[in-house]
Every structure is written in C-alpha cells, then in structure tokens.
Amino acid sequence: MKSLNDQRLPSGGVLTIALCFVVALLEGLDLQSTGVAAPRMARELMLAKDQLGWAFSIGALGLLPGAAIGGRLADRLGRKPVLMLSVALFGIFSMATTMAWDLNSLLAARFLTGLGVGAAMPNLVALCSEAAPPERRGAAVGAMYCGMPFGAALAAVIGIASPGDHDWRHIFYIGSIGPLLTLPLLALFLRESNRFETLARQASASVSVSISNALWREGRAGTTLALWCSYLGTLVVLYFLMNWLPSMVLNRGLTPVQAGVVQMMFNIGGGVGAVTIASFTDRLGRRSTLIGTYIGIALALCALAGATGGTSMALGGLLAGLFLVGAQSVLYALAGAAYPTHIRGTGVGAAIAVGRVGSMVGPLLAGQLLALGQSPATLVMASIPLIVIAAISALVLVSNFPREALPASRVFNNKSI
C-alpha cells in the first residue's frame, strides 16, 4: 500500500493532514475527559447522578451549534482562521473547567468547550478533503479522524495513571494546554485550502449562497437527507457503546479493570478502523466498502451481545470500534466529497450537527431502557435495525452523488473540487 506521500498530494498536504490529526487527537481527549474525571469530580463538587448526567450531555449539546456555525463560517472566512478560533475556544474553556466550583459553572464551561470542539470538525474534514486529490480523499480524512479514538484512548490511560482519588483537574489541564500549544503550529505551518483561496480570489457569488440553497437546491436534497440519516443512525449506536460499554462489562460480572480493557480495545479498534476502512473507499470503491463495513458492524454487535468472558468482550469491543468508527470515518469522507468547495463547510457542518443529535439520543435512550429492566445484550441486538437504516441511507447517498464526485479512477473532473 502506498503512503499518502506517494499519492500526489499537493504541496503541504501531508503537513495539513498531520496538523489536523493532532487537533482531532485533542478533541478525542476532551470528549472522553469528563467521563474519566466524573467519579472524582462528583465527590468534590457533590454532584448527584442526574447532575453528572447533565455534565456529560451539556458538552454534546454544545457540539450541535458549534458544528453548524463552524461549517458555515468556514465557507465565508476560510478553513484555517475558523479552525484556529475553534481550537482556542475549546482550549480556553477546558482550562475554565478546572475552575468550576458548582454544577452551573461546570455546565457553562463544558457547553462552551463543546462549542469549540464542534466547530473544529467540519473544518478538519474540509481541510483534509481539499488537501488530497479526489482518489485519496478517503485515506486523508481517515488519517485525520483516527486521532479522535486515539485521543479517547489517551484520556483513558491518563485516568488509569492518575494519582489519588480526588485529583480530577489534571486531565483538563492537559486538554487545555495541548490546544493552546497547537495554536502557534497552526498559525505557522497550516496552509489555507488552495481551493477555498481560488474561490475567494474569484469572488464567486456562490460563496454567499444561503444555507437552504446549499443543502436542498440544485439536486442536493436527496444527498443531504441520505447523509443525515446515515450519520444519525451510525452515531446513535456508536455513542451508545462509547458510554455504556463499561457498564455492560460490569453487568456480566467482570471486574472494573476488565471493563477498562474492553473500553481501551474499543478505542484502539476505532483508531485502526478510521484510517484503514476509509482508505478502502479509494481502492475498492465507496459502495463495496460501505456494504462490507455495515455487515461488519452487524456481526460485531452480535459478537458483543453474545460475549460472556473478558476475552470475548474485548474482542467484541475491538470489532465494534473497528467497524463503527470506520463507518463514521467513511461518512466524513463522503460528506467532504458530496458538496463542492464553496459549500463544503456548510454541508459537512450541518451533517455533523445532525449526527450529534444521535450522540445524545443513543446514551439517553439506552439509559432509559436499562432503567426499565432491558438487558444490555437486548439493547445491542435492538440497535442492528438502526445500522440497517444507516447502511441503506449511505448507499442511497453514494447513488445520489453527482458524476463529478465519483472516484477519480472512474471519472475525474477538476471543476468538481
């Protein structure tokens, strides 16, 4: 397999993808940090379980407007300045989290952190999509997106290695210093998208197109709807497992250490899946990759539901992370290719915002059903129909792609990018 460097990346493309990977890593670290810090945070701030649930959810709530606004601003102001603003925002308010003194101050800090994290992702997708030629977009976006699960795994390692039972602020110190140190690197070395700069120089009237026209006009209604459905269905299941997998392990009578190992395997599988499965779209084609990936998700969920011991749970977690995060990585690459340059940020940002609804609905719905006495295995199996819907939507999305958005091995038109 050739590396990204061997695939005719434009000048600075590898550096762009590397810097975006670092930002995605820091995002993954931040998204997992509240869960890692939760037990110690709850003791110090005297938070009840329902209040702690709000602390989990409020960050995800901030992701919704962040993604929509960040994507829209990316098409107006440029990818680089909006990404830098986003990184500064979630770095500053991750630091503010360490200064929380009660529930309300904690919720405010986590919401604003989520706003910054949400605004960064559509810019990362747009930059990586535009840093690579069409035939390498899947690999480029996948290489960036694998930073998310690896960042989450890093947060878990920090939690395991944390000294004392009351020290929870250190993970947020790391989560704030990292982004703030990354800002000078972005300022010095990150190049603005050449495609965006070309449009800006041409002062194209299409740059000011309305959100409605960007998403629903000129034959894009079917593409947008299919993209949203595939994001929503996939992320409901992904975030259900991200939040409840440790509890599932404990429910099987296994130890907290085994629960941590299963969660770690889930994140490692996700990191591997993000870069490898997305790259398959460049070599095998989108349709074949999607069919194989969603079949893999269904089989992984069956394996996870039937697992009983630590080894089988770890294997199920690894496969679930591999295919679920891999599927989401493919969807990010598809979103980057589904819209032309002048509305790419808007289109990707809107899809991410809709997908974030799934990131909140999945854990919340699972919690309600578990409280009513449903077993974790039943919930895992019940999520397979959602995966089927997401798979069908993704296949419809590919069939709705305009001719110029197909892989370059089949057709290539420079005007589409």
Tab-separated table of C-alpha atoms in Angstrom:
chain	number	residue	atom	x	y	z
A	1	MET	CA	0.000	0.000	0.000
A	2	LYS	CA	1.379	3.374	-0.940
A	3	SER	CA	1.608	6.082	1.660
A	4	LEU	CA	-0.213	9.370	1.429
A	5	ASN	CA	3.059	10.980	0.435
A	6	ASP	CA	3.281	8.738	-2.628
A	7	GLN	CA	-0.149	9.624	-3.924
A	8	ARG	CA	0.485	13.021	-5.491
A	9	LEU	CA	-0.684	15.049	-2.507
A	10	PRO	CA	-0.490	18.767	-3.213
A	11	SER	CA	2.387	20.671	-1.634
A	12	GLY	CA	1.878	20.860	2.113
A	13	GLY	CA	-0.883	18.240	2.032
A	14	VAL	CA	0.838	15.778	4.372
A	15	LEU	CA	1.583	18.548	6.885
A	16	THR	CA	-2.029	19.729	6.719
A	17	ILE	CA	-3.315	16.222	7.459
A	18	ALA	CA	-0.773	15.775	10.273
A	19	LEU	CA	-1.802	19.026	11.964
A	20	CYS	CA	-5.485	18.122	11.585
A	21	PHE	CA	-4.727	14.722	13.148
A	22	VAL	CA	-3.234	16.499	16.190
A	23	VAL	CA	-6.363	18.633	16.581
A	24	ALA	CA	-8.606	15.557	16.237
A	25	LEU	CA	-6.490	13.788	18.882
A	26	LEU	CA	-7.030	16.691	21.273
A	27	GLU	CA	-10.770	16.641	20.503
A	28	GLY	CA	-10.958	12.927	21.323
A	29	LEU	CA	-9.110	13.561	24.565
A	30	ASP	CA	-11.530	16.304	25.533
A	31	LEU	CA	-14.676	14.326	24.646
A	32	GLN	CA	-13.563	11.460	26.904
A	33	SER	CA	-12.196	13.658	29.708
A	34	THR	CA	-15.477	14.250	31.536
A	35	GLY	CA	-16.178	10.528	31.720
A	36	VAL	CA	-12.694	9.840	33.067
A	37	ALA	CA	-12.900	12.635	35.648
A	38	ALA	CA	-16.543	12.025	36.582
A	39	PRO	CA	-16.204	9.917	39.771
A	40	ARG	CA	-13.683	12.249	41.414
A	41	MET	CA	-15.435	15.354	40.121
A	42	ALA	CA	-18.753	14.177	41.555
A	43	ARG	CA	-17.246	13.669	45.005
A	44	GLU	CA	-15.587	17.083	45.185
A	45	LEU	CA	-18.468	19.097	43.712
A	46	MET	CA	-21.100	16.945	45.467
A	47	LEU	CA	-22.935	16.089	42.255
A	48	ALA	CA	-25.798	13.601	42.201
A	49	LYS	CA	-26.004	11.052	39.387
A	50	ASP	CA	-28.617	13.023	37.472
A	51	GLN	CA	-26.484	16.158	37.745
A	52	LEU	CA	-23.481	14.224	36.500
A	53	GLY	CA	-25.611	13.139	33.539
A	54	TRP	CA	-26.126	16.791	32.680
A	55	ALA	CA	-22.356	17.302	32.800
A	56	PHE	CA	-21.999	14.505	30.220
A	57	SER	CA	-24.767	15.821	27.979
A	58	ILE	CA	-24.071	19.547	28.009
A	59	GLY	CA	-20.794	19.197	26.125
A	60	ALA	CA	-22.546	17.146	23.439
A	61	LEU	CA	-25.237	19.823	23.289
A	62	GLY	CA	-22.584	22.425	22.534
A	63	LEU	CA	-21.346	20.319	19.629
A	64	LEU	CA	-24.572	20.887	17.656
A	65	PRO	CA	-24.476	24.672	17.164
A	66	GLY	CA	-20.681	24.519	17.077
A	67	ALA	CA	-20.645	22.200	14.069
A	68	ALA	CA	-23.304	24.156	12.181
A	69	ILE	CA	-21.751	27.569	12.865
A	70	GLY	CA	-18.170	26.402	12.326
A	71	GLY	CA	-19.023	24.836	8.975
A	72	ARG	CA	-20.887	27.913	7.809
A	73	LEU	CA	-18.089	30.293	8.841
A	74	ALA	CA	-15.556	28.050	7.095
A	75	ASP	CA	-17.222	28.795	3.743
A	76	ARG	CA	-17.226	32.524	4.439
A	77	LEU	CA	-13.969	33.256	6.283
A	78	GLY	CA	-11.779	30.289	5.402
A	79	ARG	CA	-10.982	26.945	6.996
A	80	LYS	CA	-7.765	27.949	8.771
A	81	PRO	CA	-8.953	31.000	10.790
A	82	VAL	CA	-12.155	29.255	11.906
A	83	LEU	CA	-10.213	26.138	12.937
A	84	MET	CA	-7.780	28.245	14.950
A	85	LEU	CA	-10.650	30.056	16.657
A	86	SER	CA	-12.270	26.711	17.463
A	87	VAL	CA	-9.064	25.281	18.934
A	88	ALA	CA	-8.580	28.407	21.049
A	89	LEU	CA	-12.157	28.173	22.283
A	90	PHE	CA	-12.036	24.582	23.461
A	91	GLY	CA	-8.542	25.081	24.914
A	92	ILE	CA	-9.586	28.100	26.980
A	93	PHE	CA	-12.795	26.564	28.290
A	94	SER	CA	-11.173	23.237	29.044
A	95	MET	CA	-8.949	25.276	31.351
A	96	ALA	CA	-12.061	27.009	32.707
A	97	THR	CA	-13.440	23.569	33.621
A	98	THR	CA	-10.671	23.242	36.225
A	99	MET	CA	-12.027	26.371	37.935
A	100	ALA	CA	-15.613	25.092	38.254
A	101	TRP	CA	-16.966	25.402	41.784
A	102	ASP	CA	-20.511	24.088	41.358
A	103	LEU	CA	-22.825	22.461	38.838
A	104	ASN	CA	-23.749	25.650	36.962
A	105	SER	CA	-20.152	26.776	36.444
A	106	LEU	CA	-19.236	23.272	35.303
A	107	LEU	CA	-22.113	23.185	32.803
A	108	ALA	CA	-21.180	26.586	31.372
A	109	ALA	CA	-17.547	25.588	30.893
A	110	ARG	CA	-18.398	22.247	29.283
A	111	PHE	CA	-21.009	23.769	26.937
A	112	LEU	CA	-18.546	26.365	25.646
A	113	THR	CA	-15.853	23.701	25.316
A	114	GLY	CA	-18.274	21.621	23.251
A	115	LEU	CA	-18.995	24.656	21.080
A	116	GLY	CA	-15.322	24.893	20.157
A	117	VAL	CA	-14.903	21.144	19.635
A	118	GLY	CA	-17.982	21.048	17.410
A	119	ALA	CA	-16.824	23.967	15.283
A	120	ALA	CA	-13.445	22.352	14.614
A	121	MET	CA	-14.601	19.089	12.984
A	122	PRO	CA	-16.198	20.427	9.744
A	123	ASN	CA	-13.053	22.477	9.186
A	124	LEU	CA	-10.854	19.423	9.723
A	125	VAL	CA	-12.908	17.433	7.206
A	126	ALA	CA	-12.876	20.274	4.664
A	127	LEU	CA	-9.127	20.872	5.004
A	128	CYS	CA	-8.243	17.185	4.634
A	129	SER	CA	-10.696	16.700	1.753
A	130	GLU	CA	-9.167	19.645	-0.068
A	131	ALA	CA	-5.557	18.754	0.776
A	132	ALA	CA	-5.748	15.470	-1.142
A	133	PRO	CA	-6.656	14.607	-4.724
A	134	PRO	CA	-10.093	13.001	-5.148
A	135	GLU	CA	-8.642	9.495	-5.392
A	136	ARG	CA	-7.024	9.875	-1.928
A	137	ARG	CA	-9.746	11.743	-0.042
A	138	GLY	CA	-10.876	8.693	1.906
A	139	ALA	CA	-7.372	7.975	3.201
A	140	ALA	CA	-6.763	11.655	4.018
A	141	VAL	CA	-9.956	12.074	6.047
A	142	GLY	CA	-9.449	8.687	7.716
A	143	ALA	CA	-5.885	9.568	8.725
A	144	MET	CA	-7.208	12.706	10.399
A	145	TYR	CA	-10.249	11.120	12.026
A	146	CYS	CA	-8.322	8.255	13.651
A	147	GLY	CA	-6.993	10.910	16.032
A	148	MET	CA	-10.392	11.002	17.766
A	149	PRO	CA	-10.439	7.423	19.135
A	150	PHE	CA	-6.720	7.537	19.857
A	151	GLY	CA	-7.312	10.719	21.864
A	152	ALA	CA	-10.103	8.985	23.769
A	153	ALA	CA	-7.760	6.061	24.485
A	154	LEU	CA	-5.156	8.537	25.727
A	155	ALA	CA	-7.725	10.010	28.114
A	156	ALA	CA	-8.397	6.527	29.482
A	157	VAL	CA	-4.665	5.965	30.024
A	158	ILE	CA	-4.383	9.297	31.860
A	159	GLY	CA	-7.308	8.277	34.062
A	160	ILE	CA	-5.735	4.920	34.915
A	161	ALA	CA	-2.393	6.541	35.723
A	162	SER	CA	-3.917	9.376	37.756
A	163	PRO	CA	-2.647	9.709	41.307
A	164	GLY	CA	-5.090	9.971	44.182
A	165	ASP	CA	-8.857	9.686	44.439
A	166	HIS	CA	-9.625	13.403	44.383
A	167	ASP	CA	-7.353	14.764	41.654
A	168	TRP	CA	-9.526	15.253	38.550
A	169	ARG	CA	-8.313	18.569	37.160
A	170	HIS	CA	-5.089	17.287	35.604
A	171	ILE	CA	-6.854	15.775	32.585
A	172	PHE	CA	-8.448	19.149	31.817
A	173	TYR	CA	-5.078	20.872	32.239
A	174	ILE	CA	-3.694	18.551	29.579
A	175	GLY	CA	-6.825	19.098	27.484
A	176	SER	CA	-6.302	22.866	27.590
A	177	ILE	CA	-2.523	23.182	27.331
A	178	GLY	CA	-2.432	20.890	24.296
A	179	PRO	CA	-4.752	23.028	22.127
A	180	LEU	CA	-3.123	26.280	23.233
A	181	LEU	CA	0.334	24.951	22.344
A	182	THR	CA	-1.012	23.744	18.997
A	183	LEU	CA	-2.253	27.215	18.006
A	184	PRO	CA	1.213	28.606	17.082
A	185	LEU	CA	1.861	25.493	14.978
A	186	LEU	CA	-1.396	26.040	13.110
A	187	ALA	CA	-0.579	29.714	12.593
A	188	LEU	CA	2.894	28.974	11.238
A	189	PHE	CA	2.503	25.748	9.294
A	190	LEU	CA	-1.140	25.133	8.401
A	191	ARG	CA	-1.924	26.259	4.867
A	192	GLU	CA	-5.333	27.507	3.893
A	193	SER	CA	-7.135	25.336	1.385
A	194	ASN	CA	-5.938	26.185	-2.127
A	195	ARG	CA	-9.426	25.514	-3.446
A	196	PHE	CA	-11.003	27.921	-0.983
A	197	GLU	CA	-8.395	30.574	-1.792
A	198	THR	CA	-9.093	30.163	-5.501
A	199	LEU	CA	-12.796	30.757	-4.941
A	200	ALA	CA	-12.056	33.735	-2.709
A	201	ARG	CA	-9.829	35.322	-5.355
A	202	GLN	CA	-12.506	34.824	-7.956
A	203	ALA	CA	-15.017	36.470	-5.580
A	204	SER	CA	-17.556	33.869	-6.658
A	205	ALA	CA	-21.152	34.807	-5.933
A	206	SER	CA	-21.760	31.222	-4.891
A	207	VAL	CA	-19.736	31.785	-1.738
A	208	SER	CA	-22.659	33.736	-0.274
A	209	VAL	CA	-25.250	31.082	-1.132
A	210	SER	CA	-27.898	30.595	1.548
A	211	ILE	CA	-27.936	27.534	3.771
A	212	SER	CA	-31.209	26.411	2.184
A	213	ASN	CA	-29.747	26.600	-1.323
A	214	ALA	CA	-26.526	24.926	-0.196
A	215	LEU	CA	-28.244	21.883	1.281
A	216	TRP	CA	-31.504	21.425	-0.614
A	217	ARG	CA	-31.254	23.022	-4.061
A	218	GLU	CA	-29.522	22.065	-7.315
A	219	GLY	CA	-30.266	18.368	-6.834
A	220	ARG	CA	-28.676	18.123	-3.386
A	221	ALA	CA	-31.852	17.386	-1.380
A	222	GLY	CA	-31.516	13.607	-1.706
A	223	THR	CA	-27.801	13.759	-0.914
A	224	THR	CA	-28.358	15.847	2.205
A	225	LEU	CA	-31.233	13.724	3.514
A	226	ALA	CA	-29.359	10.446	2.942
A	227	LEU	CA	-26.226	11.854	4.569
A	228	TRP	CA	-28.160	12.995	7.645
A	229	CYS	CA	-29.919	9.635	8.072
A	230	SER	CA	-26.660	7.700	7.763
A	231	TYR	CA	-24.924	9.971	10.292
A	232	LEU	CA	-27.817	9.788	12.729
A	233	GLY	CA	-28.218	6.005	12.663
A	234	THR	CA	-24.491	5.298	12.936
A	235	LEU	CA	-23.801	7.765	15.738
A	236	VAL	CA	-26.752	6.614	17.866
A	237	VAL	CA	-25.150	3.162	18.069
A	238	LEU	CA	-21.568	4.440	18.297
A	239	TYR	CA	-22.223	6.730	21.261
A	240	PHE	CA	-24.468	4.183	22.951
A	241	LEU	CA	-21.479	1.834	23.093
A	242	MET	CA	-18.966	4.549	23.938
A	243	ASN	CA	-20.962	5.469	27.039
A	244	TRP	CA	-22.425	2.137	28.165
A	245	LEU	CA	-19.819	-0.451	27.167
A	246	PRO	CA	-18.051	-0.410	30.580
A	247	SER	CA	-21.401	-0.877	32.340
A	248	MET	CA	-22.182	-3.789	30.018
A	249	VAL	CA	-18.906	-5.445	31.005
A	250	LEU	CA	-19.603	-4.982	34.716
A	251	ASN	CA	-23.127	-6.308	34.227
A	252	ARG	CA	-21.580	-9.570	33.007
A	253	GLY	CA	-19.863	-9.945	36.384
A	254	LEU	CA	-16.432	-8.862	35.176
A	255	THR	CA	-14.057	-6.517	37.023
A	256	PRO	CA	-13.538	-2.761	36.577
A	257	VAL	CA	-10.068	-3.475	35.200
A	258	GLN	CA	-11.606	-5.743	32.556
A	259	ALA	CA	-14.139	-3.010	31.767
A	260	GLY	CA	-11.256	-0.597	31.225
A	261	VAL	CA	-9.515	-3.075	28.933
A	262	VAL	CA	-12.676	-3.557	26.839
A	263	GLN	CA	-13.106	0.216	26.530
A	264	MET	CA	-9.461	0.539	25.529
A	265	MET	CA	-9.871	-2.167	22.872
A	266	PHE	CA	-12.940	-0.356	21.542
A	267	ASN	CA	-10.923	2.848	21.117
A	268	ILE	CA	-7.914	1.078	19.605
A	269	GLY	CA	-10.194	-0.684	17.132
A	270	GLY	CA	-11.768	2.671	16.328
A	271	GLY	CA	-8.410	4.283	15.584
A	272	VAL	CA	-7.369	1.435	13.286
A	273	GLY	CA	-10.766	1.341	11.590
A	274	ALA	CA	-10.850	5.080	10.993
A	275	VAL	CA	-7.752	5.130	8.810
A	276	THR	CA	-7.922	1.674	7.192
A	277	ILE	CA	-11.599	1.423	6.266
A	278	ALA	CA	-11.775	4.970	4.899
A	279	SER	CA	-8.750	4.248	2.723
A	280	PHE	CA	-10.596	1.251	1.234
A	281	THR	CA	-13.018	3.660	-0.431
A	282	ASP	CA	-10.127	4.890	-2.575
A	283	ARG	CA	-9.154	1.374	-3.670
A	284	LEU	CA	-12.327	-0.721	-3.599
A	285	GLY	CA	-14.929	1.963	-4.240
A	286	ARG	CA	-17.475	3.514	-1.917
A	287	ARG	CA	-20.330	1.076	-2.408
A	288	SER	CA	-18.301	-2.079	-1.751
A	289	THR	CA	-16.614	-0.517	1.293
A	290	LEU	CA	-19.924	0.603	2.778
A	291	ILE	CA	-21.573	-2.801	2.315
A	292	GLY	CA	-18.630	-4.608	3.890
A	293	THR	CA	-18.350	-2.142	6.774
A	294	TYR	CA	-22.010	-2.221	7.785
A	295	ILE	CA	-22.098	-6.020	7.572
A	296	GLY	CA	-19.045	-5.940	9.846
A	297	ILE	CA	-20.915	-3.707	12.313
A	298	ALA	CA	-23.859	-6.109	12.473
A	299	LEU	CA	-21.572	-9.105	13.041
A	300	ALA	CA	-19.576	-7.214	15.684
A	301	LEU	CA	-22.764	-6.302	17.557
A	302	CYS	CA	-23.874	-9.943	17.511
A	303	ALA	CA	-20.473	-10.983	18.865
A	304	LEU	CA	-20.639	-8.336	21.586
A	305	ALA	CA	-24.176	-9.302	22.610
A	306	GLY	CA	-23.187	-12.966	22.932
A	307	ALA	CA	-19.880	-12.387	24.716
A	308	THR	CA	-19.605	-13.503	28.336
A	309	GLY	CA	-15.911	-13.585	29.313
A	310	GLY	CA	-13.264	-10.899	29.389
A	311	THR	CA	-11.528	-12.094	26.233
A	312	SER	CA	-14.701	-12.375	24.166
A	313	MET	CA	-15.920	-8.982	25.403
A	314	ALA	CA	-12.571	-7.411	24.489
A	315	LEU	CA	-12.716	-8.971	21.017
A	316	GLY	CA	-16.303	-7.795	20.559
A	317	GLY	CA	-15.322	-4.295	21.677
A	318	LEU	CA	-12.368	-4.261	19.290
A	319	LEU	CA	-14.524	-5.287	16.312
A	320	ALA	CA	-17.336	-2.890	17.240
A	321	GLY	CA	-14.903	0.017	17.464
A	322	LEU	CA	-13.162	-1.032	14.250
A	323	PHE	CA	-16.309	-1.087	12.120
A	324	LEU	CA	-18.398	1.627	13.818
A	325	VAL	CA	-15.673	4.271	13.878
A	326	GLY	CA	-14.527	3.064	10.455
A	327	ALA	CA	-18.045	3.619	9.117
A	328	GLN	CA	-18.158	7.111	10.571
A	329	SER	CA	-14.779	7.864	9.021
A	330	VAL	CA	-16.132	6.799	5.617
A	331	LEU	CA	-19.171	9.028	6.147
A	332	TYR	CA	-16.933	12.005	6.909
A	333	ALA	CA	-15.032	11.343	3.686
A	334	LEU	CA	-18.311	11.050	1.761
A	335	ALA	CA	-19.564	14.314	3.247
A	336	GLY	CA	-16.366	16.027	2.135
A	337	ALA	CA	-16.880	14.742	-1.405
A	338	ALA	CA	-20.649	15.257	-1.584
A	339	TYR	CA	-20.533	19.065	-1.668
A	340	PRO	CA	-18.497	21.418	-3.874
A	341	THR	CA	-15.832	23.624	-2.333
A	342	HIS	CA	-17.900	26.776	-1.855
A	343	ILE	CA	-20.465	24.999	0.376
A	344	ARG	CA	-18.391	22.085	1.679
A	345	GLY	CA	-18.053	23.508	5.194
A	346	THR	CA	-21.773	24.264	5.390
A	347	GLY	CA	-22.764	20.795	4.177
A	348	VAL	CA	-20.338	18.910	6.406
A	349	GLY	CA	-21.150	21.091	9.422
A	350	ALA	CA	-24.889	20.529	9.049
A	351	ALA	CA	-24.404	16.754	8.765
A	352	ILE	CA	-22.173	16.687	11.843
A	353	ALA	CA	-24.728	18.738	13.791
A	354	VAL	CA	-27.493	16.274	12.897
A	355	GLY	CA	-25.220	13.380	13.799
A	356	ARG	CA	-24.566	14.918	17.208
A	357	VAL	CA	-28.272	14.525	17.944
A	358	GLY	CA	-27.577	10.814	17.704
A	359	SER	CA	-24.651	11.165	20.083
A	360	MET	CA	-27.080	12.453	22.712
A	361	VAL	CA	-30.098	10.286	21.882
A	362	GLY	CA	-28.178	6.990	21.916
A	363	PRO	CA	-26.861	7.103	25.501
A	364	LEU	CA	-30.050	8.750	26.821
A	365	LEU	CA	-32.387	6.205	25.250
A	366	ALA	CA	-30.194	3.314	26.350
A	367	GLY	CA	-30.197	4.616	29.913
A	368	GLN	CA	-33.984	4.820	29.974
A	369	LEU	CA	-34.391	1.294	28.592
A	370	LEU	CA	-31.840	-0.134	31.016
A	371	ALA	CA	-33.706	1.532	33.871
A	372	LEU	CA	-36.869	-0.270	32.693
A	373	GLY	CA	-35.114	-3.604	33.014
A	374	GLN	CA	-33.886	-4.274	29.483
A	375	SER	CA	-30.603	-6.193	29.353
A	376	PRO	CA	-27.537	-4.666	27.649
A	377	ALA	CA	-27.412	-7.623	25.225
A	378	THR	CA	-31.006	-6.922	24.165
A	379	LEU	CA	-30.173	-3.277	23.501
A	380	VAL	CA	-27.138	-4.225	21.437
A	381	MET	CA	-29.204	-6.532	19.243
A	382	ALA	CA	-32.018	-3.967	19.030
A	383	SER	CA	-29.578	-1.444	17.572
A	384	ILE	CA	-28.989	-3.573	14.452
A	385	PRO	CA	-32.110	-2.207	12.645
A	386	LEU	CA	-30.653	1.298	13.066
A	387	ILE	CA	-27.478	0.085	11.420
A	388	VAL	CA	-29.505	-1.328	8.525
A	389	ILE	CA	-31.230	2.046	8.051
A	390	ALA	CA	-27.889	3.854	8.208
A	391	ALA	CA	-26.408	1.438	5.642
A	392	ILE	CA	-29.304	1.905	3.215
A	393	SER	CA	-29.054	5.687	3.600
A	394	ALA	CA	-25.306	5.613	2.934
A	395	LEU	CA	-25.820	3.551	-0.224
A	396	VAL	CA	-28.518	5.973	-1.374
A	397	LEU	CA	-26.061	8.793	-0.701
A	398	VAL	CA	-23.470	7.220	-2.993
A	399	SER	CA	-26.050	6.663	-5.731
A	400	ASN	CA	-27.048	10.345	-5.494
A	401	PHE	CA	-23.521	11.630	-5.945
A	402	PRO	CA	-23.132	13.867	-8.991
A	403	ARG	CA	-20.997	12.399	-11.732
A	404	GLU	CA	-18.010	14.598	-10.950
A	405	ALA	CA	-17.965	13.454	-7.293
A	406	LEU	CA	-17.204	9.820	-8.174
A	407	PRO	CA	-13.719	8.408	-7.511
A	408	ALA	CA	-11.088	9.597	-9.926
A	409	SER	CA	-10.386	6.060	-11.077
A	410	ARG	CA	-13.829	6.108	-12.708
A	411	VAL	CA	-14.282	9.734	-13.710
A	412	PHE	CA	-12.369	12.929	-12.972
A	413	ASN	CA	-13.476	16.492	-13.393
A	414	ASN	CA	-11.359	19.248	-11.854
A	415	LYS	CA	-14.338	21.574	-11.760
A	416	SER	CA	-15.981	19.485	-9.017
A	417	ILE	CA	-13.254	20.182	-6.498
